Tab-separated table of C-alpha atoms in Angstrom:
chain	number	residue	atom	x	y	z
A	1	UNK	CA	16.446	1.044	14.657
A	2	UNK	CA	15.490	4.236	16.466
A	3	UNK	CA	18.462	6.162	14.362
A	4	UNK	CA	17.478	4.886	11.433
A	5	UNK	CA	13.795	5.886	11.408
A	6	UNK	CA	15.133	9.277	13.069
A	7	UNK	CA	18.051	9.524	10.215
A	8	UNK	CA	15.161	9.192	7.366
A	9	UNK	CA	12.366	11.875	8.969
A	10	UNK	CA	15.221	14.374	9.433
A	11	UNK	CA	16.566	13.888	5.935
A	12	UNK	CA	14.185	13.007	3.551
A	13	UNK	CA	10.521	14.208	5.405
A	14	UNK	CA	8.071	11.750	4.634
A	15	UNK	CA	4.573	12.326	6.234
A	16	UNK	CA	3.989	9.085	6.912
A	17	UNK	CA	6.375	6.035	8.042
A	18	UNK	CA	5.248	2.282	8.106
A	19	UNK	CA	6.834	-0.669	9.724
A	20	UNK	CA	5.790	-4.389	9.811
A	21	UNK	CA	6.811	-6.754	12.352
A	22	UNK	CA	5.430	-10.299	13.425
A	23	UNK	CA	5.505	-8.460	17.604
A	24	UNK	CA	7.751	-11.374	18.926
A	25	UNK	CA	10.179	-8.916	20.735
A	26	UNK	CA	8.175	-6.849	23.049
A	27	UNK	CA	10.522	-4.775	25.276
A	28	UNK	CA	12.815	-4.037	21.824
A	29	UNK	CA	9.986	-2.976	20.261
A	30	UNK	CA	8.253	-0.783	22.797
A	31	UNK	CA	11.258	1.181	23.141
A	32	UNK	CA	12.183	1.561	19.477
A	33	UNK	CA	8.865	3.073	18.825
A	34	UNK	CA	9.088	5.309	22.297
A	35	UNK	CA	12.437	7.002	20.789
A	36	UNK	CA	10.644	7.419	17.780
A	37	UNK	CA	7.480	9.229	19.270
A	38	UNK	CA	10.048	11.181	21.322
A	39	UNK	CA	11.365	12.831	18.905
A	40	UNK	CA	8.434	12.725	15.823
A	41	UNK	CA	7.108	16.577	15.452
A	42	UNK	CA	4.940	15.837	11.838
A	43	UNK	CA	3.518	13.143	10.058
A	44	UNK	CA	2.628	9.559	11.511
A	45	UNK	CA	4.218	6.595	12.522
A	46	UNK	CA	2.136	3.192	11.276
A	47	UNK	CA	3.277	-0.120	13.364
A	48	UNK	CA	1.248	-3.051	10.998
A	49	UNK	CA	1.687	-6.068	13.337
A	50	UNK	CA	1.232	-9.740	11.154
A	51	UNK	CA	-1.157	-11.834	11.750
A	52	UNK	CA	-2.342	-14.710	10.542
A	53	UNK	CA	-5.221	-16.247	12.409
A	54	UNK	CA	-6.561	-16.186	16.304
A	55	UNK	CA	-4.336	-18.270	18.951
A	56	UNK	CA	-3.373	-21.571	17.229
A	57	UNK	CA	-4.103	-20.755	13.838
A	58	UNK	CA	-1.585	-18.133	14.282
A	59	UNK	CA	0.924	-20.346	15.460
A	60	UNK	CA	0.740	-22.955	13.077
A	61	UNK	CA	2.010	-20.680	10.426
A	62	UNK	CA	4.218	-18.281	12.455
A	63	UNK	CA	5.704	-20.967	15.143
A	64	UNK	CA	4.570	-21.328	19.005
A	65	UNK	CA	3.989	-18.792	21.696
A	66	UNK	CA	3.471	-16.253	18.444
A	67	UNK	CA	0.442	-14.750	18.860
A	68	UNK	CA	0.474	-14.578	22.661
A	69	UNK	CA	4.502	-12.275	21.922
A	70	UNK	CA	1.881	-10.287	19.151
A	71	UNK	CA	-0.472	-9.654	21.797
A	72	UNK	CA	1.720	-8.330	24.361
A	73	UNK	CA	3.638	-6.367	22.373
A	74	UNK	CA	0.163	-4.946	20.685
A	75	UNK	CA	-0.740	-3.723	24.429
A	76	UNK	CA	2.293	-1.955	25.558
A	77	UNK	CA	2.462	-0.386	22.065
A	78	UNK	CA	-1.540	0.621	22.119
A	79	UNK	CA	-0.645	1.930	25.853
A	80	UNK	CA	2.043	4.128	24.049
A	81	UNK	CA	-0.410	5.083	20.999
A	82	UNK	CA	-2.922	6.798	24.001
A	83	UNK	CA	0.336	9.102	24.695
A	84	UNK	CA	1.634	10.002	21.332
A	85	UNK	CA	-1.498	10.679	18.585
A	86	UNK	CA	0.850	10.191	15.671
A	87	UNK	CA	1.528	6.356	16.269
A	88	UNK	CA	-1.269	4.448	14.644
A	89	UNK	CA	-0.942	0.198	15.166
A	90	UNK	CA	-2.550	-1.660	12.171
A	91	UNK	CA	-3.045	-5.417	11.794
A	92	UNK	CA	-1.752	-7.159	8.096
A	93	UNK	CA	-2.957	-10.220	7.186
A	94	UNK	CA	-2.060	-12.548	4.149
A	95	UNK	CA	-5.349	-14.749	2.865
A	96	UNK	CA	-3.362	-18.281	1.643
A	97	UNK	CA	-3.924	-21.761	1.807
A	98	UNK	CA	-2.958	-22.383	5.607
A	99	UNK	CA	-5.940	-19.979	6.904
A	100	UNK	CA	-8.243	-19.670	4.027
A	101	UNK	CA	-10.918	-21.354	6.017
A	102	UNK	CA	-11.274	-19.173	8.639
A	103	UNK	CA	-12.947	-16.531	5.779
A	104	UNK	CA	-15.242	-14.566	6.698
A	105	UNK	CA	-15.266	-14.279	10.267
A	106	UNK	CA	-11.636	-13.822	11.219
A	107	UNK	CA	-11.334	-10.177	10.205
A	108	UNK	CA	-14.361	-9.464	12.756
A	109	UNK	CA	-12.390	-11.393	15.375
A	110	UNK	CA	-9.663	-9.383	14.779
A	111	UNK	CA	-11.343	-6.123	14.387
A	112	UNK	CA	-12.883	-6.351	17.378
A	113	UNK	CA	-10.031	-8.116	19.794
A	114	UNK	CA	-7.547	-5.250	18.737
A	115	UNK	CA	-9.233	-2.057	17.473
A	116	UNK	CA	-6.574	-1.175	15.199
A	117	UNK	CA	-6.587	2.071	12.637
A	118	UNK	CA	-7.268	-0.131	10.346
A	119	UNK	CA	-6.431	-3.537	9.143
A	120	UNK	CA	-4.634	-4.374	5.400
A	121	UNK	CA	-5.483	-7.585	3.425
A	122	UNK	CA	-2.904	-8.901	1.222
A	123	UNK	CA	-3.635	-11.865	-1.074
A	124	UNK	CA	-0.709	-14.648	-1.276
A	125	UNK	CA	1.222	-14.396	-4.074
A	126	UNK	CA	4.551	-16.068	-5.545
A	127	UNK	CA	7.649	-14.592	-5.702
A	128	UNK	CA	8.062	-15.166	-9.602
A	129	UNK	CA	6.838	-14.039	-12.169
A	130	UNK	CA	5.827	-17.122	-14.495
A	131	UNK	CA	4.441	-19.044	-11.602
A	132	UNK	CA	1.427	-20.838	-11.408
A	133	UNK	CA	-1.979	-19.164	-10.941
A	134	UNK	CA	-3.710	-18.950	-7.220
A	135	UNK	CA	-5.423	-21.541	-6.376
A	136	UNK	CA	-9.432	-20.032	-6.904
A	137	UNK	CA	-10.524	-20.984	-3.276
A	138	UNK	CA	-7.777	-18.214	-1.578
A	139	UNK	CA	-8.918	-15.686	-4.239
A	140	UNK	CA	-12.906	-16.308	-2.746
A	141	UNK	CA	-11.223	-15.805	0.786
A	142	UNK	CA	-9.753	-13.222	-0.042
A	143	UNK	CA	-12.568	-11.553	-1.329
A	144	UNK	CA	-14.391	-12.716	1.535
A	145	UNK	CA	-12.190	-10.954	4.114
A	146	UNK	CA	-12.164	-7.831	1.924
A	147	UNK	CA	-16.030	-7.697	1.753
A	148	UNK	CA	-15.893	-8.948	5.442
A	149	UNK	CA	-13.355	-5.685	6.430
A	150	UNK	CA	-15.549	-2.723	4.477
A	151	UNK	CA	-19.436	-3.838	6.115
A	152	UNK	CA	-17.119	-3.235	9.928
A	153	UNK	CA	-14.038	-0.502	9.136
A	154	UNK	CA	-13.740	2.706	10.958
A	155	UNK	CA	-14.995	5.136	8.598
A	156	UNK	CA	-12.811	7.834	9.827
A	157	UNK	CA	-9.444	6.140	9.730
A	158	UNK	CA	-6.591	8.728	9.369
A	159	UNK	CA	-9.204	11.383	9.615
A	160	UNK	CA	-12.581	11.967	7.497
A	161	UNK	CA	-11.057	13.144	4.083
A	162	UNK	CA	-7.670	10.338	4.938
A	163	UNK	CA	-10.075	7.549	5.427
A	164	UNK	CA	-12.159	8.105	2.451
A	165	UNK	CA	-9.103	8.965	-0.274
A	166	UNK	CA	-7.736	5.716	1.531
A	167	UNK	CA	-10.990	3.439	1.162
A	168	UNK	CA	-11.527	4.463	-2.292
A	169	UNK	CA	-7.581	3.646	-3.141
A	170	UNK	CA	-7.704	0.494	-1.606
A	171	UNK	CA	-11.144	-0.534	-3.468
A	172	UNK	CA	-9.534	0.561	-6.822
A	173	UNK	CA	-6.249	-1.125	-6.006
A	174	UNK	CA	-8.536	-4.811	-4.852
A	175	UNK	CA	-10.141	-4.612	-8.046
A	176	UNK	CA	-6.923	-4.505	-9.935
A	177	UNK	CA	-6.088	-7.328	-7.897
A	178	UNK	CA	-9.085	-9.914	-8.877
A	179	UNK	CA	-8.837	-8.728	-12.202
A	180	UNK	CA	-4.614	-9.852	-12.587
A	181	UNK	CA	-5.240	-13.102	-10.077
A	182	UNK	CA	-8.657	-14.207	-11.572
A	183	UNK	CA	-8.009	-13.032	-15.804
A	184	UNK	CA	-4.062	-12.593	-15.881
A	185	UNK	CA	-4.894	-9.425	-17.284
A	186	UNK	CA	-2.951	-6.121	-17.493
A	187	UNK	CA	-4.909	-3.495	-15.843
A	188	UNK	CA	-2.352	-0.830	-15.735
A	189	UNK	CA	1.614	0.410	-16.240
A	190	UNK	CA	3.266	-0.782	-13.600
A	191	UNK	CA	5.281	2.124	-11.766
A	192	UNK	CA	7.936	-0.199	-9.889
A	193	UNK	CA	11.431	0.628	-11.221
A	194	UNK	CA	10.465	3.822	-11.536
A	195	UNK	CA	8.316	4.845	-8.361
A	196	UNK	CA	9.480	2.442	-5.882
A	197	UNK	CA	12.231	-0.261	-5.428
A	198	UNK	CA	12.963	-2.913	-3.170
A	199	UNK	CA	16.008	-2.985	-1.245
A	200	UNK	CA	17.407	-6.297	-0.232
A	201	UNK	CA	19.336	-7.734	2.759
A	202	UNK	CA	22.408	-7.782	0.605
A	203	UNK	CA	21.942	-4.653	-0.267
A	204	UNK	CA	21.196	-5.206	-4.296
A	205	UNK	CA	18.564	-2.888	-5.676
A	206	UNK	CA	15.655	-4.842	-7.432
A	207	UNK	CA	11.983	-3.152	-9.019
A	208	UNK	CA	9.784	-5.753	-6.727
A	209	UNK	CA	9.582	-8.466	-5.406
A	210	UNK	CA	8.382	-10.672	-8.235
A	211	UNK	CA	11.425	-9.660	-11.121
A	212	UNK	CA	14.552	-10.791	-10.296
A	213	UNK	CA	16.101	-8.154	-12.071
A	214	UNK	CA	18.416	-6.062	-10.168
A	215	UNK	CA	19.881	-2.464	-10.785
A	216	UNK	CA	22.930	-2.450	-8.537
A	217	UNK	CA	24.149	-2.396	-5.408
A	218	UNK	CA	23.772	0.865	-2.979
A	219	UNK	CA	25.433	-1.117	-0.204
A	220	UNK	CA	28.512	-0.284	-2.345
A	221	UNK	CA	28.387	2.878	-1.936
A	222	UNK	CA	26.612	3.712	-5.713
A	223	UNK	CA	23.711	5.910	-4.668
A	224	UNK	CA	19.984	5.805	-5.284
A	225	UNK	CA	20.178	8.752	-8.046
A	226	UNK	CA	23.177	6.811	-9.625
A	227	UNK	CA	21.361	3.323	-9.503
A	228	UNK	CA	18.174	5.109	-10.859
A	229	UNK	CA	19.763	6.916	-13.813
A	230	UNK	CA	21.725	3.588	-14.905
A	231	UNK	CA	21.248	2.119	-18.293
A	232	UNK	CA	20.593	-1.203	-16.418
A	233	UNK	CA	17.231	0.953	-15.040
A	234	UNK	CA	16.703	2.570	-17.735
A	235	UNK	CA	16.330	-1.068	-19.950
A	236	UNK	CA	14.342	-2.655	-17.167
A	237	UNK	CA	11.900	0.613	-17.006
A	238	UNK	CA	11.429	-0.416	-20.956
A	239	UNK	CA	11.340	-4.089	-19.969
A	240	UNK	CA	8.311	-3.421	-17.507
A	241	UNK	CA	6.724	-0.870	-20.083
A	242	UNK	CA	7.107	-2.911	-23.450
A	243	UNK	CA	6.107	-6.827	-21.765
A	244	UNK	CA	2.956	-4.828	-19.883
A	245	UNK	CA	4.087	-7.037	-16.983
A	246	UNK	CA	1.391	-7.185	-14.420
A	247	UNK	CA	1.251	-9.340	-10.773
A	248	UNK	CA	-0.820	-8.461	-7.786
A	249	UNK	CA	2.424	-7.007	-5.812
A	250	UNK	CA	0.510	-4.961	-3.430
A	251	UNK	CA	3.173	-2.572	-2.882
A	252	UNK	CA	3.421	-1.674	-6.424
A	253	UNK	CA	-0.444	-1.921	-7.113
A	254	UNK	CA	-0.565	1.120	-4.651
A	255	UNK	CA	1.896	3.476	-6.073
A	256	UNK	CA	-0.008	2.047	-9.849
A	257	UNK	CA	-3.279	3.059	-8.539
A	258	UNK	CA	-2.389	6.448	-6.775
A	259	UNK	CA	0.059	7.782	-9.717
A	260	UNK	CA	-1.283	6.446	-12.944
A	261	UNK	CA	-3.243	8.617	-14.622
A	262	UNK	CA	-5.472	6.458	-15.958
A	263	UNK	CA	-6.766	5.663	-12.224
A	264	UNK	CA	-7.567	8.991	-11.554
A	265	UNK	CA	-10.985	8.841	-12.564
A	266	UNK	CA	-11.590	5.604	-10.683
A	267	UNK	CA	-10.425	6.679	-7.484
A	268	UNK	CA	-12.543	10.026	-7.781
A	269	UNK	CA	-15.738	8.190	-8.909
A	270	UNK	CA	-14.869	5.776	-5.992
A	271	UNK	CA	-14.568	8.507	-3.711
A	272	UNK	CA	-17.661	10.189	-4.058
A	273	UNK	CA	-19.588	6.816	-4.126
A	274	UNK	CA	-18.311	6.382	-0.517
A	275	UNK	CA	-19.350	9.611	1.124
A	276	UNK	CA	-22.883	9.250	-0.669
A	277	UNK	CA	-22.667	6.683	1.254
A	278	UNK	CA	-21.814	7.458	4.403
């Protein structure tokens, strides 16, 4: 995994590199990220560990001894963290029907038990388009954990000017997300099949991971510029464009709110609202 993450700074750059994982394999994961940090000279390394709820509220969803694996793995890492400055660990959490009881309240438990960079809340969702809407209590959790998460957050973050472009984007891209989950309304063009992909295990090519639509195969050796400039990515560009399809993917939300140009405006009037505040 080291080689991989290695293979993809030293050819394509990116400033910043982000990796989930549910922290079950400790020793494999403390030494995948130490090979990283060995040999990362730029950017940062983000390790968002998944969690879903304190002790046995954890494990009810994610299986037994799962949140003790998390928290051991969480240590060594946050040992390794004190070492190399670029390695940031992050908590994710999904508000659904299995812990949306435990809102508010459990993102202070969690802020405070693991002191992460910062901690991303993700609202459940299905994986298809035409399915039915969330159920209203999760959407009130979730907007209890969000509300919850900005009174206690780390104003600095990533840094002063980091955090507050980041707080700003991720208030812009929440609203986005009530408005599609509470109205099914379209808020914005959606940039995924154009901006970002999702690669599967199979290696097929798909826009998200909502559409089934899928735009080859670059496990077959077809590359991404060759998958991109297809006519089967050009029609499902037009697809996206002409239906207005909308979901609260929030993956794609956060490439819609940072690149859309109608979203400029909001994430600079956003912005400025926060450091007034602060």
């Amino acid at each position: 995994f080291s080689n991989i993450i290695n293979g993809v700074k030293k050819v394509a750059n990116p400033q910043i590199i982000s990796l989930p994982t549910n922290g079950w394999y400790t020793n494999r994961t403390f030494l995948s990220t130490l090979k990283i940090m060995q040999k990362l000279k730029t950017g940062l390394f983000l390790i968002f560990l998944s969690v879903d709820g304190i002790d046995q509220d954890h494990d009810k969803i994610r299986g037994e001894n799962s949140f003790l694996k998390l928290c051991k793995t969480y240590d060594k890492l946050k040992k390794l963290s004190k070492i190399y400055p670029r390695l940031h660990l992050n908590i994710v959490i999904t508000v659904q029907n299995y812990n949306k009881h435990l809102f508010p309240g459990l993102i202070k438990k969690l802020y405070e038990k693991f002191q992460p960079t910062s901690i991303s809340i993700n609202l459940f969702r299905h994986h298809n388009l035409n399915a039915p809407k969330i159920d209203p209590k999760i959407i009130e959790a979730y907007e209890n954990a969000v509300e919850e998460y900005d009174k206690i957050r780390n104003k600095k973050n990533y840094g002063i000017l980091g955090g507050t472009l980041l707080k700003a984007k991720e208030k812009v891209q929440i609203d986005l997300i009530l408005t599609v989950s509470k109205e099914n309304k379209f808020v914005t063009n959606c940039t995924a099949g154009n901006l970002s992909y999702v690669g599967m295990e199979d290696g097929t090519l798909k826009p998200c991971e909502i559409l089934n639509n899928k735009i080859g195969n670059f496990a077959k050796g077809k590359g991404m510029q060759t998958l991109f400039k297809s006519n089967d990515a050009k029609e499902l560009r037009k697809f996206i464009k002409d239906t207005k399809c909308k979901c609260t993917y929030e993956c794609a939300m956060s490439t819609n709110t940072l690149f859309n140009g109608n979203m400029f405006l909001k994430l600079i009037k956003q912005a400025t609202k926060d450091m007034l505040r602060q």
